[in-house]
PDB file of C-alpha atoms in Angstrom:
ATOM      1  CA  UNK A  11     160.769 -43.690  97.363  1.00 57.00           C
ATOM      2  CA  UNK A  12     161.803 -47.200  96.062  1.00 66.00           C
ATOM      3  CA  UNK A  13     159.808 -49.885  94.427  1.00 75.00           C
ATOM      4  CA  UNK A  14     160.263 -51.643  97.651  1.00 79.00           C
ATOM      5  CA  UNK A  15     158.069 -49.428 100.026  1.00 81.00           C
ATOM      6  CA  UNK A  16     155.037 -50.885 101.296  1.00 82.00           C
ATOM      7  CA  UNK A  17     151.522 -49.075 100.055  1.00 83.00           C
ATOM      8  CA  UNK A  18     148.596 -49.264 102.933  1.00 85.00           C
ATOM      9  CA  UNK A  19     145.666 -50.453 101.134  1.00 89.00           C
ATOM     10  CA  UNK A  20     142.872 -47.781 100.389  1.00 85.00           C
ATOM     11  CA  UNK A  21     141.114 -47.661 104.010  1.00 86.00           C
ATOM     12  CA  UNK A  22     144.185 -46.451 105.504  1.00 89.00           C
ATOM     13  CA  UNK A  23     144.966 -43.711 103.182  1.00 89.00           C
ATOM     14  CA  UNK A  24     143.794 -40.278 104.589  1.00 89.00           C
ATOM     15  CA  UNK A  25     143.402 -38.314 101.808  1.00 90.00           C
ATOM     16  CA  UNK A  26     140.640 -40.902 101.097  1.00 89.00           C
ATOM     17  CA  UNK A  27     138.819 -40.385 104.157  1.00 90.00           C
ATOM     18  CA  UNK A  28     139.172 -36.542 104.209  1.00 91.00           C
ATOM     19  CA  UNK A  29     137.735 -36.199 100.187  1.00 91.00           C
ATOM     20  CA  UNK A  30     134.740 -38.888 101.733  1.00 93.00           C
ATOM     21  CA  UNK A  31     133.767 -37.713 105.237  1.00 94.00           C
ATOM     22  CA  UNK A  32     131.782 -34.551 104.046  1.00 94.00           C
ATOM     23  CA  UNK A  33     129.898 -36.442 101.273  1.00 95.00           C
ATOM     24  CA  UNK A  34     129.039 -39.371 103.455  1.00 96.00           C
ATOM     25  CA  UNK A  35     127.772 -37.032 106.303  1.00 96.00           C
ATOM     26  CA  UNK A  36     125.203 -35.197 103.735  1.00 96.00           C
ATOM     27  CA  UNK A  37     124.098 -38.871 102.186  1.00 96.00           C
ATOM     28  CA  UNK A  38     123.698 -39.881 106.303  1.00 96.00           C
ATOM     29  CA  UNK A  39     122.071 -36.419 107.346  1.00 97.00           C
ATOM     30  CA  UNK A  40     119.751 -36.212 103.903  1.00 96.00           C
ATOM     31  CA  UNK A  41     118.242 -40.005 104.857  1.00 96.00           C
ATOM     32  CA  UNK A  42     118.018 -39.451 108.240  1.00 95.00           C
ATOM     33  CA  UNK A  43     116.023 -35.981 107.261  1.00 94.00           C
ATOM     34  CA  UNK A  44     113.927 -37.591 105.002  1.00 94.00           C
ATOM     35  CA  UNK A  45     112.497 -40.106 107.249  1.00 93.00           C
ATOM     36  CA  UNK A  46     112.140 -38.274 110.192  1.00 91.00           C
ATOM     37  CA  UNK A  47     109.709 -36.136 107.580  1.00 88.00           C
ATOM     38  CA  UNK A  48     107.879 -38.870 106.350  1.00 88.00           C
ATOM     39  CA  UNK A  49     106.738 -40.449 109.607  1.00 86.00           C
ATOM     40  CA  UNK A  50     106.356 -37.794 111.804  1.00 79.00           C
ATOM     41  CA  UNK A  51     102.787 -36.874 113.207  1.00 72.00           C
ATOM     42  CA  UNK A  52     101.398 -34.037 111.666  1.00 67.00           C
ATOM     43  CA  UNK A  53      98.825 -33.122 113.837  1.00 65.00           C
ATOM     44  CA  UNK A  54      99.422 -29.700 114.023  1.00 63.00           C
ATOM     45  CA  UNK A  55      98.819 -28.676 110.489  1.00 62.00           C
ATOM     46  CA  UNK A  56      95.517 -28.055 108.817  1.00 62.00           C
ATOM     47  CA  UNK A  57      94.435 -28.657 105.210  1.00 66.00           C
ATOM     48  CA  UNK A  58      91.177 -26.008 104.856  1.00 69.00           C
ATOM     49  CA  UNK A  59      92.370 -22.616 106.586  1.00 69.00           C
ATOM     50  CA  UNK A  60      88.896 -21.163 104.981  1.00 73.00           C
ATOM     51  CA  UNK A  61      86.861 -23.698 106.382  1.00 73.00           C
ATOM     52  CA  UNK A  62      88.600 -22.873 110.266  1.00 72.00           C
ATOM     53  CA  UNK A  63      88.412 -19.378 109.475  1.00 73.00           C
ATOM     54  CA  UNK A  64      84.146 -19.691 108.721  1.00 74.00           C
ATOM     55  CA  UNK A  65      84.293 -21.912 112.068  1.00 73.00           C
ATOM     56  CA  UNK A  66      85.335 -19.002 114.183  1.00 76.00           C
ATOM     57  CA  UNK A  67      82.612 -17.188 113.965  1.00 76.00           C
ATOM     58  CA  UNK A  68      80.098 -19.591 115.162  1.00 81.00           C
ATOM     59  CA  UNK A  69      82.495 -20.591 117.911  1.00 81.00           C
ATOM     60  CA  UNK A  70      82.422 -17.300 118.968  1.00 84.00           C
ATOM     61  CA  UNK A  71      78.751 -16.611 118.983  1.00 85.00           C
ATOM     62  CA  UNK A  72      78.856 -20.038 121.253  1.00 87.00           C
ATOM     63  CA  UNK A  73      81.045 -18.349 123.661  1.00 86.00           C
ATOM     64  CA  UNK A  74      78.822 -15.175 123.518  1.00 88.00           C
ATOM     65  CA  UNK A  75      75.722 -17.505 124.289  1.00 89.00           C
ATOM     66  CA  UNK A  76      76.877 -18.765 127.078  1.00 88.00           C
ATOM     67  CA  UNK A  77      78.433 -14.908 128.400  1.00 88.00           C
ATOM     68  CA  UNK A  78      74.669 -13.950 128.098  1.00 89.00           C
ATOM     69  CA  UNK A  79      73.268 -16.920 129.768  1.00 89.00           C
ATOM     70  CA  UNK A  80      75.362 -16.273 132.509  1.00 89.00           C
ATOM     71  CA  UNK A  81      76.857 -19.918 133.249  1.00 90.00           C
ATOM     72  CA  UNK A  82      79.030 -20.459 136.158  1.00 91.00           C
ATOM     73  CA  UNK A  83      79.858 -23.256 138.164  1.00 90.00           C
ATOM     74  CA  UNK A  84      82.897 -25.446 139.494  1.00 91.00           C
ATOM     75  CA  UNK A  85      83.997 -28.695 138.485  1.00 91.00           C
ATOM     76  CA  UNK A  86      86.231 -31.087 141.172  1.00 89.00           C
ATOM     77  CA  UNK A  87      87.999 -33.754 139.718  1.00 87.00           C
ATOM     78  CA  UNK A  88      89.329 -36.334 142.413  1.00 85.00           C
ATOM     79  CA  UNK A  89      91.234 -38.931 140.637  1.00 82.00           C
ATOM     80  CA  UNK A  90      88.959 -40.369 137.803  1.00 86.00           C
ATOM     81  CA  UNK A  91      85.574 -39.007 139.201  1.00 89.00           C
ATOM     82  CA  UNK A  92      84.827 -35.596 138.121  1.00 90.00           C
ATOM     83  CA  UNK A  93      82.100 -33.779 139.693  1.00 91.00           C
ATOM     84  CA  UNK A  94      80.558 -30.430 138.068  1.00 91.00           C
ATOM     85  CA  UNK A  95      77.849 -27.746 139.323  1.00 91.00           C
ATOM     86  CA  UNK A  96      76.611 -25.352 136.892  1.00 91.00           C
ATOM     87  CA  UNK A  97      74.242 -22.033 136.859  1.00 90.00           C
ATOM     88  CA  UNK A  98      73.044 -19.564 135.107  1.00 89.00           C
ATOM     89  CA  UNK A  99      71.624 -16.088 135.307  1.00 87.00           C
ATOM     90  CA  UNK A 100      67.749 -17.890 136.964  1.00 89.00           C
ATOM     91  CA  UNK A 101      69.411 -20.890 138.757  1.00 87.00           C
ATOM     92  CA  UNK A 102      70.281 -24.051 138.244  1.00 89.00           C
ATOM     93  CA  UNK A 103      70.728 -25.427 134.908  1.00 89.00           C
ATOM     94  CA  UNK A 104      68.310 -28.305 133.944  1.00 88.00           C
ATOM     95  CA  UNK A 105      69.930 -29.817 130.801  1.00 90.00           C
ATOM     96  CA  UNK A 106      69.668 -33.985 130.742  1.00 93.00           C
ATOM     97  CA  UNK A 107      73.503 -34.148 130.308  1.00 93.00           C
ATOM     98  CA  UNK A 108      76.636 -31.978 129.446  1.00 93.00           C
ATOM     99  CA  UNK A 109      79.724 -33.039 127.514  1.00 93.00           C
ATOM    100  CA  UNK A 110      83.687 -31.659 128.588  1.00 92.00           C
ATOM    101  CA  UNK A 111      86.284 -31.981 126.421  1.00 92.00           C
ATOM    102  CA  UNK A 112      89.635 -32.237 127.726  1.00 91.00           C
ATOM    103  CA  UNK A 113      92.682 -31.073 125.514  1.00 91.00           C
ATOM    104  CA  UNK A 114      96.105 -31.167 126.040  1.00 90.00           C
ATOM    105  CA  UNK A 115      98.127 -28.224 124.759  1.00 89.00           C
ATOM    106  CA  UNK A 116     100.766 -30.534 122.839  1.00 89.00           C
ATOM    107  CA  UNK A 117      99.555 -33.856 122.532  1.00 87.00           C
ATOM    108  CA  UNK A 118      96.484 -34.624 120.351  1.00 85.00           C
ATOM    109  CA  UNK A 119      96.846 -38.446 121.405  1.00 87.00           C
ATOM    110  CA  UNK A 120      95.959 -37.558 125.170  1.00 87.00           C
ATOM    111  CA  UNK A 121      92.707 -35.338 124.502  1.00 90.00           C
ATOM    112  CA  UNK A 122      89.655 -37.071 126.275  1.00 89.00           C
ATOM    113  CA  UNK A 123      86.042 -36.241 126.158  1.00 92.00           C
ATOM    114  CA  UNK A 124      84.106 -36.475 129.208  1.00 92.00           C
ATOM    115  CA  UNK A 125      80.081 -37.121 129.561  1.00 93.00           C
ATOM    116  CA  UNK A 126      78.043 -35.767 132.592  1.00 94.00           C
ATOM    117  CA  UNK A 127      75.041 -36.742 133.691  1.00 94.00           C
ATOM    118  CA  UNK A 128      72.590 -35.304 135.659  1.00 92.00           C
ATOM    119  CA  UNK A 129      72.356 -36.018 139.924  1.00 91.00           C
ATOM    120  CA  UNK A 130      70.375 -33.160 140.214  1.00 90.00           C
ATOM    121  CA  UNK A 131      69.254 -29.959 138.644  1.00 89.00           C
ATOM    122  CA  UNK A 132      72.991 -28.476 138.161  1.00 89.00           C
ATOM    123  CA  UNK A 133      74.665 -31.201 139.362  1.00 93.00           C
ATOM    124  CA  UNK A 134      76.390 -33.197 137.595  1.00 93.00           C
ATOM    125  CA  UNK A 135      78.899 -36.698 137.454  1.00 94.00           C
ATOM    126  CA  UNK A 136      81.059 -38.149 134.793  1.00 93.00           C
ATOM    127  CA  UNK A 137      83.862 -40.679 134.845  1.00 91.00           C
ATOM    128  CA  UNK A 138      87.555 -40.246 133.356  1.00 88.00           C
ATOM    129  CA  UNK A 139      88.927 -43.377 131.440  1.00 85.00           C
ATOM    130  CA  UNK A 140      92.504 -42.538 132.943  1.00 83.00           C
ATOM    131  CA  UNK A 141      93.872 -40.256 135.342  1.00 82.00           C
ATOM    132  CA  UNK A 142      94.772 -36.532 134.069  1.00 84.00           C
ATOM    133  CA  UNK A 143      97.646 -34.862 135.133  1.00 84.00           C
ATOM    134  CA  UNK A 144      99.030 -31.282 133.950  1.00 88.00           C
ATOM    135  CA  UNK A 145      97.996 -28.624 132.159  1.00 90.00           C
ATOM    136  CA  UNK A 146      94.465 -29.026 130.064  1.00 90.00           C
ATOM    137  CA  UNK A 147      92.174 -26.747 128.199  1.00 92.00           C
ATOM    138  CA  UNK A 148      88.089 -28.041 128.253  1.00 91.00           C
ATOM    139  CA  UNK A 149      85.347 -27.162 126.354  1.00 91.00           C
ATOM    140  CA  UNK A 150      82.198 -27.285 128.304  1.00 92.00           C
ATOM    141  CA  UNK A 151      78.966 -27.446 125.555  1.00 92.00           C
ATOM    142  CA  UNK A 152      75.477 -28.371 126.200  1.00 89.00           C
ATOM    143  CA  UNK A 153      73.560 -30.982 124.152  1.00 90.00           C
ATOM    144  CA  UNK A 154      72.316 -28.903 121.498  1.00 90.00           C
ATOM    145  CA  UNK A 155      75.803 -27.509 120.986  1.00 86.00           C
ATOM    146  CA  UNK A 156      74.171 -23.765 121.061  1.00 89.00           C
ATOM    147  CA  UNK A 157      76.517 -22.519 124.200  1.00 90.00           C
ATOM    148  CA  UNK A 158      80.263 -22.904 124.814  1.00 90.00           C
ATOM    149  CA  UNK A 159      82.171 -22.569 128.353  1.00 91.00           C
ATOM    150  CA  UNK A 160      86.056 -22.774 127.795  1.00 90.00           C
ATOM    151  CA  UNK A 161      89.263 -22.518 130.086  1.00 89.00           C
ATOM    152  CA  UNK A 162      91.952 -23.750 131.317  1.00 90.00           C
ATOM    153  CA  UNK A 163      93.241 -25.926 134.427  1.00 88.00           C
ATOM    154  CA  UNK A 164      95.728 -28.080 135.701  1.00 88.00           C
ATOM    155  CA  UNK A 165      95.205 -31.369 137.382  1.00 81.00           C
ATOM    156  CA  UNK A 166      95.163 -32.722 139.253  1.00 80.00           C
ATOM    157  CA  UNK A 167      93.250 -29.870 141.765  1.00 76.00           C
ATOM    158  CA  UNK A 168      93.104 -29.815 145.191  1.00 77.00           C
ATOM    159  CA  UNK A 169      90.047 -27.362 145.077  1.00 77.00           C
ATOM    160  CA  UNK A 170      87.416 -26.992 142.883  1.00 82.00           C
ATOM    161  CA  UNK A 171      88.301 -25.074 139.708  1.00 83.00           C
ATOM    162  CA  UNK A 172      85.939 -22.005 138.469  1.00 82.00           C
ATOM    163  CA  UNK A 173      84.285 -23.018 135.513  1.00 85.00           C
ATOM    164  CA  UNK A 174      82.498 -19.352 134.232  1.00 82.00           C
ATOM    165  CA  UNK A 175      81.677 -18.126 130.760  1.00 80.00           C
ATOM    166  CA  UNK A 176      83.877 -15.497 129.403  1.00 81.00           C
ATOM    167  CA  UNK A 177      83.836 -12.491 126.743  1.00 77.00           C
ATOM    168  CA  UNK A 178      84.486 -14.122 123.494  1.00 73.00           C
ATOM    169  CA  UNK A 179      87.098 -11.319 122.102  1.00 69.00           C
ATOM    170  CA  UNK A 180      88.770 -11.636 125.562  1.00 58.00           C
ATOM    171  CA  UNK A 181      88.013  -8.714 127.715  1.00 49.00           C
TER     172      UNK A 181
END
């Protein structure tokens, strides 16, 4: 090698880019890491397990209520009208309105909560703010809260769905 040879500046070297590639990757990966995990919806986690765990058991005498109540019924959805019948063990319920909640199993931002009021004794009519399609879990409850009816359907229906109390340990 003579004095004469030409040198490529520094970006065209490749021992430069081969001893910089795998440290510039982990500075790239660790930022993009780190904000990803600070803005990300966190929806999903809970901050008082003990406070959930004392909940369950008054959710589940709700469910047991309304096993030994005997409530049944069917609720039709057709587009944003939803239209919902309900019994129980002596006839038709006479309760001045009922209250669904509509949850969607991944996205908290899409739940909706739908009020019913009352036609007629057991019949009853609520309005969706936007049309539902998919899967959905509800949560039927009365207005004192006392009872719970919960399932699942997926909308929209072309028949009415079943809406019936079940065992709360799930038998």
């Amino acid at each position: 090698m003579t004095e004469k040879t030409p040198v490529a500046p520094w970006y065209r070297q490749p021992w430069f880019w081969f001893l910089t590639i795998f440290p510039i990757a982990a500075i790239c990966s660790s930022m993009t890491i780190l904000v990803m995990g600070s803005t990300a919806d966190r929806s999903m986690v809970t901050d008082d397990y003990s406070k959930e765990g004392r909940g369950i058991n008054m959710a589940i005498a709700r469910d047991q209520k309304a096993l030994d109540l005997g409530l049944e019924g069917g609720l039709a959805v057709d587009g944003r009208n939803a239209s919902l019948t309900l019994n129980d063990a002596e006839g038709p319920v006479d309760y001045p309105y009922l209250i669904m909640s509509f949850y969607h199993p991944t996205q908290s931002e899409r739940d909706r909560i739908v009020q019913f009021r009352k036609v007629a004794d057991g019949e009853y009519y609520g309005s969706l703010v936007s049309d539902m399609d998919g899967r959905w879990y509800y949560d039927l409850q009365g207005p004192e809260n006392d009872w719970r009816v919960k399932g699942e359907l997926w909308l929209p229906a072309e028949n009415t769905h079943a809406v019936k109390a079940k065992s709360p340990t799930g038998g």
